[in-house]
Amino acid sequence: MASLADDQPLTSTARARLNLLHIYNTACEYLEKGEVKSAFQLFSQAAAHSHPLSCHNLGIMYERGHPGIVEKDMVQAMKMYSIAAERRFPESQYALACLLKNVMCEMDSAVELFIMAADQGHASAAFNLGVIYESGSANGPKDFESAKRYYELAASNGHAKAAVNLGVLLGGQEGEKWLAAAANGGDGVACFNLSLALKEKGENKKSVEYLEKASESKHVSACYNLAKEKIRIGDLAEAEKLMNFAADEGDPRAVKDSRKLTRIVRNDRIVKEQEEKARREMEELRLDEERRSEENKLRILKAQQALENMGKEEEEEEGEEEDTEEGYGDNRNTRGKPTQTAIERVKAAVAARKAKPTQTAIE
């Protein structure tokens, strides 16, 4: 059942707000489709009635500019941001503060707006306040307590750089806690600073792990430090890559050391090539020696086989001679002259033939 309030007609103010909201949503749809001109016209229509979200988006368009549609106009951008900031819109308070700080150099006014936005939980506004108070750039002395407070506010709202700055500012175990939170979120600066903190404590293994994570995010100093670590463990190829990257990014230490490292790597490459050549030659000699050894083994084996064959042949010949003599022995037994050998019988026959002519002559 509908309440009495549901049956009451909307006031003119409520209808006007709904109409402005509809215009704003339509403008956002045009902007998402890339129809910047239509979006600009609708944002302008709603901004004429001081609609905060429309004013803020119109401020962004004036700040950035869109060729052929919106000319870059910082004065108009600040005007639009101011309308929304007066209605306590934190994004506009922050955007206007950044323009006052960086373009107009009005630090006091910027700080006031940063504080307004930070008090509403705007992380980037709180981070900027932390930087201002830590450096003392707000026309006053450094205020580390205020810096700590605003860094904590920003870091608690997920601002990684605030966590890094807070970790460095606090130091010790409390500082490491904030650095680890940002480092585990993938922030390269946090990884680098945590690596330094761990190295001071003597935890070198974990220090190198975070140094590698920082180098993966292209942190220049991390790449330089990791290159030095790679040189220490002898990984010169990887060290050269990291050192050259840091040198290309303008790190003066890397520029100086990269030349030395290039010479070291070149000399190391020459030594390795010579060692590899010597290794191949030694391997060839070893293989050649193995081949000669195999050939000698084959020759010895063939000689042994030849000797064995000769021995077998001699045994066979001796066996044949024994068989022949046994055959002669059987013949002698048959003739009744077991002591007469075949040679003796031949000699006897020759002697008998010589004696026969002599007998004829006597006759």
mmCIF file of C-alpha atoms in Angstrom:
data_model
loop_
_atom_site.group_PDB
_atom_site.id
_atom_site.type_symbol
_atom_site.label_atom_id
_atom_site.label_comp_id
_atom_site.label_asym_id
_atom_site.label_seq_id
_atom_site.Cartn_x
_atom_site.Cartn_y
_atom_site.Cartn_z
ATOM 1 C CA MET A 1 0.000 0.000 0.000
ATOM 2 C CA ALA A 2 1.353 3.388 -0.947
ATOM 3 C CA SER A 3 1.930 5.937 1.777
ATOM 4 C CA LEU A 4 0.408 9.363 1.750
ATOM 5 C CA ALA A 5 3.834 10.806 0.862
ATOM 6 C CA ASP A 6 3.975 8.644 -2.291
ATOM 7 C CA ASP A 7 0.731 10.169 -3.486
ATOM 8 C CA GLN A 8 1.950 13.716 -3.019
ATOM 9 C CA PRO A 9 3.132 15.490 -6.218
ATOM 10 C CA LEU A 10 6.812 16.407 -6.607
ATOM 11 C CA THR A 11 7.782 19.964 -5.799
ATOM 12 C CA SER A 12 9.176 22.150 -8.509
ATOM 13 C CA THR A 13 12.619 21.959 -6.842
ATOM 14 C CA ALA A 14 12.574 18.162 -6.844
ATOM 15 C CA ARG A 15 11.461 18.084 -10.489
ATOM 16 C CA ALA A 16 14.275 20.487 -11.387
ATOM 17 C CA ARG A 17 16.857 18.296 -9.650
ATOM 18 C CA LEU A 18 15.584 15.186 -11.426
ATOM 19 C CA ASN A 19 15.727 17.012 -14.723
ATOM 20 C CA LEU A 20 19.331 18.113 -14.112
ATOM 21 C CA LEU A 21 20.276 14.577 -13.114
ATOM 22 C CA HIS A 22 18.718 13.255 -16.332
ATOM 23 C CA ILE A 23 20.668 15.823 -18.387
ATOM 24 C CA TYR A 24 23.903 14.879 -16.567
ATOM 25 C CA ASN A 25 23.398 11.126 -17.126
ATOM 26 C CA THR A 26 22.652 11.683 -20.809
ATOM 27 C CA ALA A 27 25.795 13.799 -21.166
ATOM 28 C CA CYS A 28 27.855 10.995 -19.577
ATOM 29 C CA GLU A 29 26.390 8.501 -22.064
ATOM 30 C CA TYR A 30 27.391 10.772 -24.960
ATOM 31 C CA LEU A 31 30.892 11.103 -23.483
ATOM 32 C CA GLU A 32 31.284 7.328 -23.192
ATOM 33 C CA LYS A 33 30.313 6.969 -26.869
ATOM 34 C CA GLY A 34 32.893 9.589 -27.845
ATOM 35 C CA GLU A 35 30.330 12.227 -28.776
ATOM 36 C CA VAL A 36 32.217 14.992 -26.972
ATOM 37 C CA LYS A 37 30.372 17.913 -28.553
ATOM 38 C CA SER A 38 26.937 16.674 -27.432
ATOM 39 C CA ALA A 39 28.273 15.891 -23.972
ATOM 40 C CA PHE A 40 29.807 19.369 -23.679
ATOM 41 C CA GLN A 41 26.495 21.016 -24.625
ATOM 42 C CA LEU A 42 24.534 19.032 -22.044
ATOM 43 C CA PHE A 43 27.118 19.533 -19.287
ATOM 44 C CA SER A 44 26.993 23.281 -20.020
ATOM 45 C CA GLN A 45 23.188 23.241 -19.844
ATOM 46 C CA ALA A 46 23.227 21.565 -16.405
ATOM 47 C CA ALA A 47 26.194 23.632 -15.160
ATOM 48 C CA ALA A 48 24.181 26.796 -15.851
ATOM 49 C CA HIS A 49 22.020 25.667 -12.940
ATOM 50 C CA SER A 50 25.107 24.965 -10.751
ATOM 51 C CA HIS A 51 24.770 21.169 -10.954
ATOM 52 C CA PRO A 52 27.997 20.028 -9.129
ATOM 53 C CA LEU A 53 28.768 16.910 -11.164
ATOM 54 C CA SER A 54 28.138 18.710 -14.445
ATOM 55 C CA CYS A 55 30.297 21.644 -13.337
ATOM 56 C CA HIS A 56 33.104 19.281 -12.400
ATOM 57 C CA ASN A 57 33.028 17.447 -15.733
ATOM 58 C CA LEU A 58 32.869 20.730 -17.603
ATOM 59 C CA GLY A 59 35.907 21.887 -15.596
ATOM 60 C CA ILE A 60 37.816 18.789 -16.718
ATOM 61 C CA MET A 61 36.923 19.471 -20.360
ATOM 62 C CA TYR A 62 38.134 23.082 -20.109
ATOM 63 C CA GLU A 63 41.318 22.017 -18.298
ATOM 64 C CA ARG A 64 42.265 19.389 -20.867
ATOM 65 C CA GLY A 65 40.724 20.896 -23.997
ATOM 66 C CA HIS A 66 39.269 19.058 -26.988
ATOM 67 C CA PRO A 67 40.473 20.330 -30.404
ATOM 68 C CA GLY A 68 37.624 21.692 -32.521
ATOM 69 C CA ILE A 69 35.143 21.451 -29.650
ATOM 70 C CA VAL A 70 36.522 22.967 -26.442
ATOM 71 C CA GLU A 71 39.535 25.235 -26.235
ATOM 72 C CA LYS A 72 41.817 24.729 -23.214
ATOM 73 C CA ASP A 73 40.881 27.458 -20.745
ATOM 74 C CA MET A 74 42.268 27.347 -17.196
ATOM 75 C CA VAL A 75 40.196 30.319 -16.041
ATOM 76 C CA GLN A 76 36.961 28.635 -17.099
ATOM 77 C CA ALA A 77 38.159 25.342 -15.605
ATOM 78 C CA MET A 78 38.797 27.011 -12.231
ATOM 79 C CA LYS A 79 35.404 28.715 -12.410
ATOM 80 C CA MET A 80 33.576 25.424 -12.960
ATOM 81 C CA TYR A 81 35.604 23.656 -10.242
ATOM 82 C CA SER A 82 34.847 26.530 -7.833
ATOM 83 C CA ILE A 83 31.076 26.181 -8.302
ATOM 84 C CA ALA A 84 31.242 22.458 -7.474
ATOM 85 C CA ALA A 85 33.778 22.994 -4.656
ATOM 86 C CA GLU A 86 31.447 25.471 -2.946
ATOM 87 C CA ARG A 87 28.879 22.681 -2.836
ATOM 88 C CA ARG A 88 31.439 20.496 -0.994
ATOM 89 C CA PHE A 89 32.174 18.214 -3.941
ATOM 90 C CA PRO A 90 35.617 16.708 -2.921
ATOM 91 C CA GLU A 91 36.814 15.909 -6.448
ATOM 92 C CA SER A 92 36.342 19.563 -7.456
ATOM 93 C CA GLN A 93 37.960 20.794 -4.245
ATOM 94 C CA TYR A 94 41.002 18.630 -5.045
ATOM 95 C CA ALA A 95 41.133 19.618 -8.733
ATOM 96 C CA LEU A 96 40.868 23.323 -7.896
ATOM 97 C CA ALA A 97 43.556 22.979 -5.209
ATOM 98 C CA CYS A 98 45.943 21.374 -7.730
ATOM 99 C CA LEU A 99 45.427 24.275 -10.183
ATOM 100 C CA LEU A 100 45.954 26.858 -7.446
ATOM 101 C CA LYS A 101 49.110 25.095 -6.287
ATOM 102 C CA ASN A 102 50.705 24.212 -9.623
ATOM 103 C CA VAL A 103 49.425 26.934 -11.974
ATOM 104 C CA MET A 104 48.571 29.936 -9.834
ATOM 105 C CA CYS A 105 51.154 29.229 -7.092
ATOM 106 C CA GLU A 106 48.604 30.148 -4.425
ATOM 107 C CA MET A 107 49.740 27.637 -1.804
ATOM 108 C CA ASP A 108 47.624 28.899 1.114
ATOM 109 C CA SER A 109 44.363 28.664 -0.840
ATOM 110 C CA ALA A 110 45.407 25.265 -2.199
ATOM 111 C CA VAL A 111 46.078 23.929 1.308
ATOM 112 C CA GLU A 112 42.641 25.050 2.485
ATOM 113 C CA LEU A 113 40.977 23.174 -0.372
ATOM 114 C CA PHE A 114 43.176 20.094 0.134
ATOM 115 C CA ILE A 115 42.092 20.030 3.789
ATOM 116 C CA MET A 116 38.408 20.297 2.812
ATOM 117 C CA ALA A 117 38.751 17.363 0.416
ATOM 118 C CA ALA A 118 40.929 15.289 2.785
ATOM 119 C CA ASP A 119 38.408 15.716 5.607
ATOM 120 C CA GLN A 120 35.882 14.031 3.314
ATOM 121 C CA GLY A 121 38.265 11.088 2.796
ATOM 122 C CA HIS A 122 39.873 12.156 -0.489
ATOM 123 C CA ALA A 123 43.126 10.125 -0.522
ATOM 124 C CA SER A 124 45.058 12.184 -3.077
ATOM 125 C CA ALA A 125 44.242 15.422 -1.241
ATOM 126 C CA ALA A 126 45.509 13.896 2.018
ATOM 127 C CA PHE A 127 48.674 12.689 0.264
ATOM 128 C CA ASN A 128 49.388 16.177 -1.078
ATOM 129 C CA LEU A 129 48.964 17.609 2.408
ATOM 130 C CA GLY A 130 51.422 15.018 3.735
ATOM 131 C CA VAL A 131 54.001 16.074 1.137
ATOM 132 C CA ILE A 132 53.426 19.777 1.867
ATOM 133 C CA TYR A 133 53.786 19.398 5.634
ATOM 134 C CA GLU A 134 56.782 17.046 5.382
ATOM 135 C CA SER A 135 58.681 19.394 3.058
ATOM 136 C CA GLY A 136 57.553 22.611 4.718
ATOM 137 C CA SER A 137 56.462 24.077 1.384
ATOM 138 C CA ALA A 138 53.284 25.695 2.767
ATOM 139 C CA ASN A 139 55.092 28.922 3.689
ATOM 140 C CA GLY A 140 55.883 27.455 7.086
ATOM 141 C CA PRO A 141 58.193 25.062 8.942
ATOM 142 C CA LYS A 142 58.144 21.312 8.427
ATOM 143 C CA ASP A 143 55.400 19.628 10.405
ATOM 144 C CA PHE A 144 56.101 15.894 10.633
ATOM 145 C CA GLU A 145 53.139 15.163 12.898
ATOM 146 C CA SER A 146 50.703 16.679 10.407
ATOM 147 C CA ALA A 147 52.527 14.935 7.568
ATOM 148 C CA LYS A 148 52.217 11.605 9.391
ATOM 149 C CA ARG A 149 48.501 12.181 10.065
ATOM 150 C CA TYR A 150 47.646 12.943 6.449
ATOM 151 C CA TYR A 151 49.885 10.194 5.061
ATOM 152 C CA GLU A 152 48.094 7.705 7.323
ATOM 153 C CA LEU A 153 44.725 9.009 6.152
ATOM 154 C CA ALA A 154 45.704 8.625 2.496
ATOM 155 C CA ALA A 155 47.406 5.239 2.975
ATOM 156 C CA SER A 156 44.382 3.912 4.866
ATOM 157 C CA ASN A 157 42.318 4.802 1.804
ATOM 158 C CA GLY A 158 44.608 2.794 -0.496
ATOM 159 C CA HIS A 159 47.057 5.471 -1.648
ATOM 160 C CA ALA A 160 50.280 3.513 -2.330
ATOM 161 C CA LYS A 161 52.610 6.520 -2.534
ATOM 162 C CA ALA A 162 51.319 7.765 0.805
ATOM 163 C CA ALA A 163 52.128 4.375 2.332
ATOM 164 C CA VAL A 164 55.661 4.576 0.916
ATOM 165 C CA ASN A 165 56.250 8.097 2.214
ATOM 166 C CA LEU A 166 54.815 7.152 5.594
ATOM 167 C CA GLY A 167 57.045 4.091 5.772
ATOM 168 C CA VAL A 168 60.140 6.151 5.009
ATOM 169 C CA LEU A 169 59.072 8.884 7.420
ATOM 170 C CA LEU A 170 58.463 6.495 10.320
ATOM 171 C CA GLY A 171 61.281 4.023 9.720
ATOM 172 C CA GLY A 172 61.790 0.949 11.895
ATOM 173 C CA GLN A 173 59.247 -1.838 12.182
ATOM 174 C CA GLU A 174 56.274 0.506 11.925
ATOM 175 C CA GLY A 175 57.674 2.001 8.745
ATOM 176 C CA GLU A 176 58.344 -1.468 7.294
ATOM 177 C CA LYS A 177 54.708 -2.376 7.906
ATOM 178 C CA TRP A 178 53.505 0.445 5.639
ATOM 179 C CA LEU A 179 56.212 -0.249 3.056
ATOM 180 C CA ALA A 180 55.312 -3.940 2.962
ATOM 181 C CA ALA A 181 51.630 -3.084 2.462
ATOM 182 C CA ALA A 182 52.456 -0.942 -0.564
ATOM 183 C CA ALA A 183 55.122 -3.346 -1.855
ATOM 184 C CA ASN A 184 52.770 -6.316 -1.743
ATOM 185 C CA GLY A 185 50.373 -4.207 -3.771
ATOM 186 C CA GLY A 186 53.017 -3.972 -6.502
ATOM 187 C CA ASP A 187 54.337 -0.456 -5.891
ATOM 188 C CA GLY A 188 57.921 -0.300 -7.222
ATOM 189 C CA VAL A 189 59.020 2.567 -4.988
ATOM 190 C CA ALA A 190 57.777 0.668 -1.925
ATOM 191 C CA CYS A 191 59.627 -2.466 -3.028
ATOM 192 C CA PHE A 192 62.843 -0.492 -3.452
ATOM 193 C CA ASN A 193 62.626 1.245 -0.082
ATOM 194 C CA LEU A 194 61.679 -1.991 1.670
ATOM 195 C CA SER A 195 64.681 -3.647 0.034
ATOM 196 C CA LEU A 196 66.956 -0.970 1.489
ATOM 197 C CA ALA A 197 65.404 -1.372 4.945
ATOM 198 C CA LEU A 198 65.821 -5.150 4.858
ATOM 199 C CA LYS A 199 69.415 -4.857 3.691
ATOM 200 C CA GLU A 200 70.234 -2.612 6.650
ATOM 201 C CA LYS A 201 68.867 -5.343 8.922
ATOM 202 C CA GLY A 202 71.066 -7.954 7.228
ATOM 203 C CA GLU A 203 68.152 -9.780 5.577
ATOM 204 C CA ASN A 204 69.926 -9.929 2.231
ATOM 205 C CA LYS A 205 67.853 -12.688 0.632
ATOM 206 C CA LYS A 206 64.525 -10.899 1.198
ATOM 207 C CA SER A 207 66.184 -7.619 0.262
ATOM 208 C CA VAL A 208 67.141 -8.996 -3.163
ATOM 209 C CA GLU A 209 63.617 -10.405 -3.653
ATOM 210 C CA TYR A 210 62.059 -6.964 -3.224
ATOM 211 C CA LEU A 211 64.835 -5.423 -5.321
ATOM 212 C CA GLU A 212 63.869 -7.732 -8.187
ATOM 213 C CA LYS A 213 60.202 -6.760 -7.794
ATOM 214 C CA ALA A 214 61.168 -3.077 -7.909
ATOM 215 C CA SER A 215 63.274 -3.606 -11.058
ATOM 216 C CA GLU A 216 60.311 -5.321 -12.744
ATOM 217 C CA SER A 217 58.424 -2.040 -12.377
ATOM 218 C CA LYS A 218 61.382 -0.267 -14.071
ATOM 219 C CA HIS A 219 62.537 1.509 -10.909
ATOM 220 C CA VAL A 220 65.853 2.991 -12.058
ATOM 221 C CA SER A 221 67.763 2.865 -8.761
ATOM 222 C CA ALA A 222 66.485 -0.665 -8.173
ATOM 223 C CA CYS A 223 67.810 -1.739 -11.578
ATOM 224 C CA TYR A 224 71.197 -0.216 -10.753
ATOM 225 C CA ASN A 225 71.399 -1.893 -7.333
ATOM 226 C CA LEU A 226 70.255 -5.219 -8.748
ATOM 227 C CA ALA A 227 72.909 -4.956 -11.478
ATOM 228 C CA LYS A 228 75.552 -4.630 -8.759
ATOM 229 C CA GLU A 229 74.117 -7.713 -7.042
ATOM 230 C CA LYS A 230 74.207 -9.682 -10.318
ATOM 231 C CA ILE A 231 77.854 -8.720 -10.767
ATOM 232 C CA ARG A 232 78.574 -10.018 -7.263
ATOM 233 C CA ILE A 233 77.131 -13.457 -8.038
ATOM 234 C CA GLY A 234 78.731 -13.584 -11.496
ATOM 235 C CA ASP A 235 75.633 -13.134 -13.687
ATOM 236 C CA LEU A 236 77.282 -10.568 -15.939
ATOM 237 C CA ALA A 237 74.843 -10.878 -18.849
ATOM 238 C CA GLU A 238 71.840 -9.941 -16.702
ATOM 239 C CA ALA A 239 73.893 -7.281 -14.912
ATOM 240 C CA GLU A 240 74.719 -5.638 -18.250
ATOM 241 C CA LYS A 241 71.027 -5.461 -19.244
ATOM 242 C CA LEU A 242 70.016 -3.854 -15.941
ATOM 243 C CA MET A 243 72.959 -1.450 -15.914
ATOM 244 C CA ASN A 244 72.334 -0.342 -19.496
ATOM 245 C CA PHE A 245 68.658 0.311 -18.728
ATOM 246 C CA ALA A 246 69.567 2.457 -15.714
ATOM 247 C CA ALA A 247 72.174 4.305 -17.805
ATOM 248 C CA ASP A 248 69.654 4.938 -20.597
ATOM 249 C CA GLU A 249 67.298 6.388 -17.969
ATOM 250 C CA GLY A 250 70.004 8.867 -16.955
ATOM 251 C CA ASP A 251 71.327 7.408 -13.687
ATOM 252 C CA PRO A 252 74.833 8.967 -13.457
ATOM 253 C CA ARG A 253 76.220 6.009 -11.490
ATOM 254 C CA ALA A 254 74.971 3.612 -14.128
ATOM 255 C CA VAL A 255 76.363 5.753 -16.957
ATOM 256 C CA LYS A 256 79.811 5.561 -15.355
ATOM 257 C CA ASP A 257 79.687 1.893 -14.364
ATOM 258 C CA SER A 258 78.114 0.675 -17.599
ATOM 259 C CA ARG A 259 81.308 1.440 -19.530
ATOM 260 C CA LYS A 260 83.391 -0.545 -17.050
ATOM 261 C CA LEU A 261 80.891 -3.377 -17.080
ATOM 262 C CA THR A 262 80.891 -3.492 -20.882
ATOM 263 C CA ARG A 263 84.651 -4.035 -20.847
ATOM 264 C CA ILE A 264 84.352 -6.686 -18.148
ATOM 265 C CA VAL A 265 81.619 -8.512 -20.061
ATOM 266 C CA ARG A 266 83.633 -8.357 -23.288
ATOM 267 C CA ASN A 267 86.730 -9.770 -21.576
ATOM 268 C CA ASP A 268 84.647 -12.398 -19.842
ATOM 269 C CA ARG A 269 83.123 -13.376 -23.183
ATOM 270 C CA ILE A 270 86.596 -13.757 -24.719
ATOM 271 C CA VAL A 271 87.763 -15.904 -21.791
ATOM 272 C CA LYS A 272 84.652 -18.081 -22.052
ATOM 273 C CA GLU A 273 85.150 -18.486 -25.802
ATOM 274 C CA GLN A 274 88.757 -19.553 -25.221
ATOM 275 C CA GLU A 275 87.681 -21.941 -22.493
ATOM 276 C CA GLU A 276 85.023 -23.389 -24.771
ATOM 277 C CA LYS A 277 87.551 -23.824 -27.569
ATOM 278 C CA ALA A 278 89.966 -25.576 -25.196
ATOM 279 C CA ARG A 279 87.135 -27.784 -23.947
ATOM 280 C CA ARG A 280 86.221 -28.799 -27.501
ATOM 281 C CA GLU A 281 89.845 -29.585 -28.297
ATOM 282 C CA MET A 282 90.173 -31.689 -25.154
ATOM 283 C CA GLU A 283 86.969 -33.488 -26.053
ATOM 284 C CA GLU A 284 88.253 -34.194 -29.549
ATOM 285 C CA LEU A 285 91.515 -35.557 -28.097
ATOM 286 C CA ARG A 286 89.569 -37.731 -25.695
ATOM 287 C CA LEU A 287 87.384 -39.100 -28.480
ATOM 288 C CA ASP A 288 90.441 -39.691 -30.679
ATOM 289 C CA GLU A 289 92.138 -41.527 -27.830
ATOM 290 C CA GLU A 290 89.046 -43.642 -27.342
ATOM 291 C CA ARG A 291 88.986 -44.489 -31.070
ATOM 292 C CA ARG A 292 92.654 -45.504 -31.016
ATOM 293 C CA SER A 293 92.072 -47.560 -27.909
ATOM 294 C CA GLU A 294 89.178 -49.370 -29.611
ATOM 295 C CA GLU A 295 91.311 -50.022 -32.689
ATOM 296 C CA ASN A 296 94.100 -51.461 -30.514
ATOM 297 C CA LYS A 297 91.587 -53.661 -28.745
ATOM 298 C CA LEU A 298 90.342 -54.946 -32.101
ATOM 299 C CA ARG A 299 93.896 -55.674 -33.287
ATOM 300 C CA ILE A 300 94.699 -57.533 -30.076
ATOM 301 C CA LEU A 301 91.467 -59.496 -30.345
ATOM 302 C CA LYS A 302 92.208 -60.445 -33.945
ATOM 303 C CA ALA A 303 95.729 -61.548 -32.970
ATOM 304 C CA GLN A 304 94.342 -63.657 -30.136
ATOM 305 C CA GLN A 305 91.835 -65.248 -32.488
ATOM 306 C CA ALA A 306 94.610 -65.934 -35.010
ATOM 307 C CA LEU A 307 96.717 -67.629 -32.317
ATOM 308 C CA GLU A 308 93.763 -69.676 -31.202
ATOM 309 C CA ASN A 309 93.134 -70.770 -34.795
ATOM 310 C CA MET A 310 96.792 -71.691 -35.264
ATOM 311 C CA GLY A 311 96.682 -73.746 -32.085
ATOM 312 C CA LYS A 312 93.602 -75.569 -33.287
ATOM 313 C CA GLU A 313 95.237 -76.292 -36.672
ATOM 314 C CA GLU A 314 98.356 -77.721 -34.985
ATOM 315 C CA GLU A 315 96.213 -79.908 -32.784
ATOM 316 C CA GLU A 316 94.342 -81.158 -35.837
ATOM 317 C CA GLU A 317 97.629 -81.899 -37.703
ATOM 318 C CA GLU A 318 99.023 -83.775 -34.733
ATOM 319 C CA GLY A 319 95.824 -85.755 -34.566
ATOM 320 C CA GLU A 320 96.088 -86.620 -38.260
ATOM 321 C CA GLU A 321 99.732 -87.781 -37.824
ATOM 322 C CA GLU A 322 98.727 -89.974 -34.924
ATOM 323 C CA ASP A 323 95.980 -91.497 -37.036
ATOM 324 C CA THR A 324 98.480 -92.177 -39.875
ATOM 325 C CA GLU A 325 100.990 -93.857 -37.596
ATOM 326 C CA GLU A 326 98.230 -95.987 -36.120
ATOM 327 C CA GLY A 327 97.323 -97.031 -39.683
ATOM 328 C CA TYR A 328 100.932 -98.084 -40.405
ATOM 329 C CA GLY A 329 101.003 -100.010 -37.198
ATOM 330 C CA ASP A 330 98.039 -102.102 -38.314
ATOM 331 C CA ASN A 331 99.812 -102.974 -41.585
ATOM 332 C CA ARG A 332 102.907 -104.118 -39.733
ATOM 333 C CA ASN A 333 100.904 -106.375 -37.538
ATOM 334 C CA THR A 334 99.234 -107.893 -40.611
ATOM 335 C CA ARG A 335 102.640 -108.693 -42.231
ATOM 336 C CA GLY A 336 104.170 -110.138 -39.102
ATOM 337 C CA LYS A 337 106.829 -107.372 -38.851
ATOM 338 C CA PRO A 338 105.612 -105.074 -36.190
ATOM 339 C CA THR A 339 108.963 -103.386 -35.723
ATOM 340 C CA GLN A 340 109.502 -102.376 -39.355
ATOM 341 C CA THR A 341 108.274 -98.981 -40.311
ATOM 342 C CA ALA A 342 107.366 -97.796 -43.761
ATOM 343 C CA ILE A 343 110.638 -95.893 -44.057
ATOM 344 C CA GLU A 344 112.679 -98.962 -43.175
ATOM 345 C CA ARG A 345 110.843 -100.973 -45.800
ATOM 346 C CA VAL A 346 111.674 -98.375 -48.422
ATOM 347 C CA LYS A 347 115.349 -98.397 -47.427
ATOM 348 C CA ALA A 348 115.444 -102.213 -47.620
ATOM 349 C CA ALA A 349 113.973 -102.208 -51.111
ATOM 350 C CA VAL A 350 116.540 -99.708 -52.319
ATOM 351 C CA ALA A 351 119.394 -101.707 -50.856
ATOM 352 C CA ALA A 352 118.127 -104.880 -52.503
ATOM 353 C CA ARG A 353 118.022 -103.274 -55.896
ATOM 354 C CA LYS A 354 121.579 -102.065 -55.589
ATOM 355 C CA ALA A 355 122.855 -105.517 -54.688
ATOM 356 C CA LYS A 356 121.303 -107.305 -57.667
ATOM 357 C CA PRO A 357 123.672 -106.148 -60.464
ATOM 358 C CA THR A 358 126.676 -107.254 -58.459
ATOM 359 C CA GLN A 359 125.386 -110.746 -58.268
ATOM 360 C CA THR A 360 124.945 -110.837 -62.070
ATOM 361 C CA ALA A 361 128.535 -109.811 -62.673
ATOM 362 C CA ILE A 362 129.884 -112.603 -60.492
ATOM 363 C CA GLU A 363 127.870 -115.054 -62.416
#
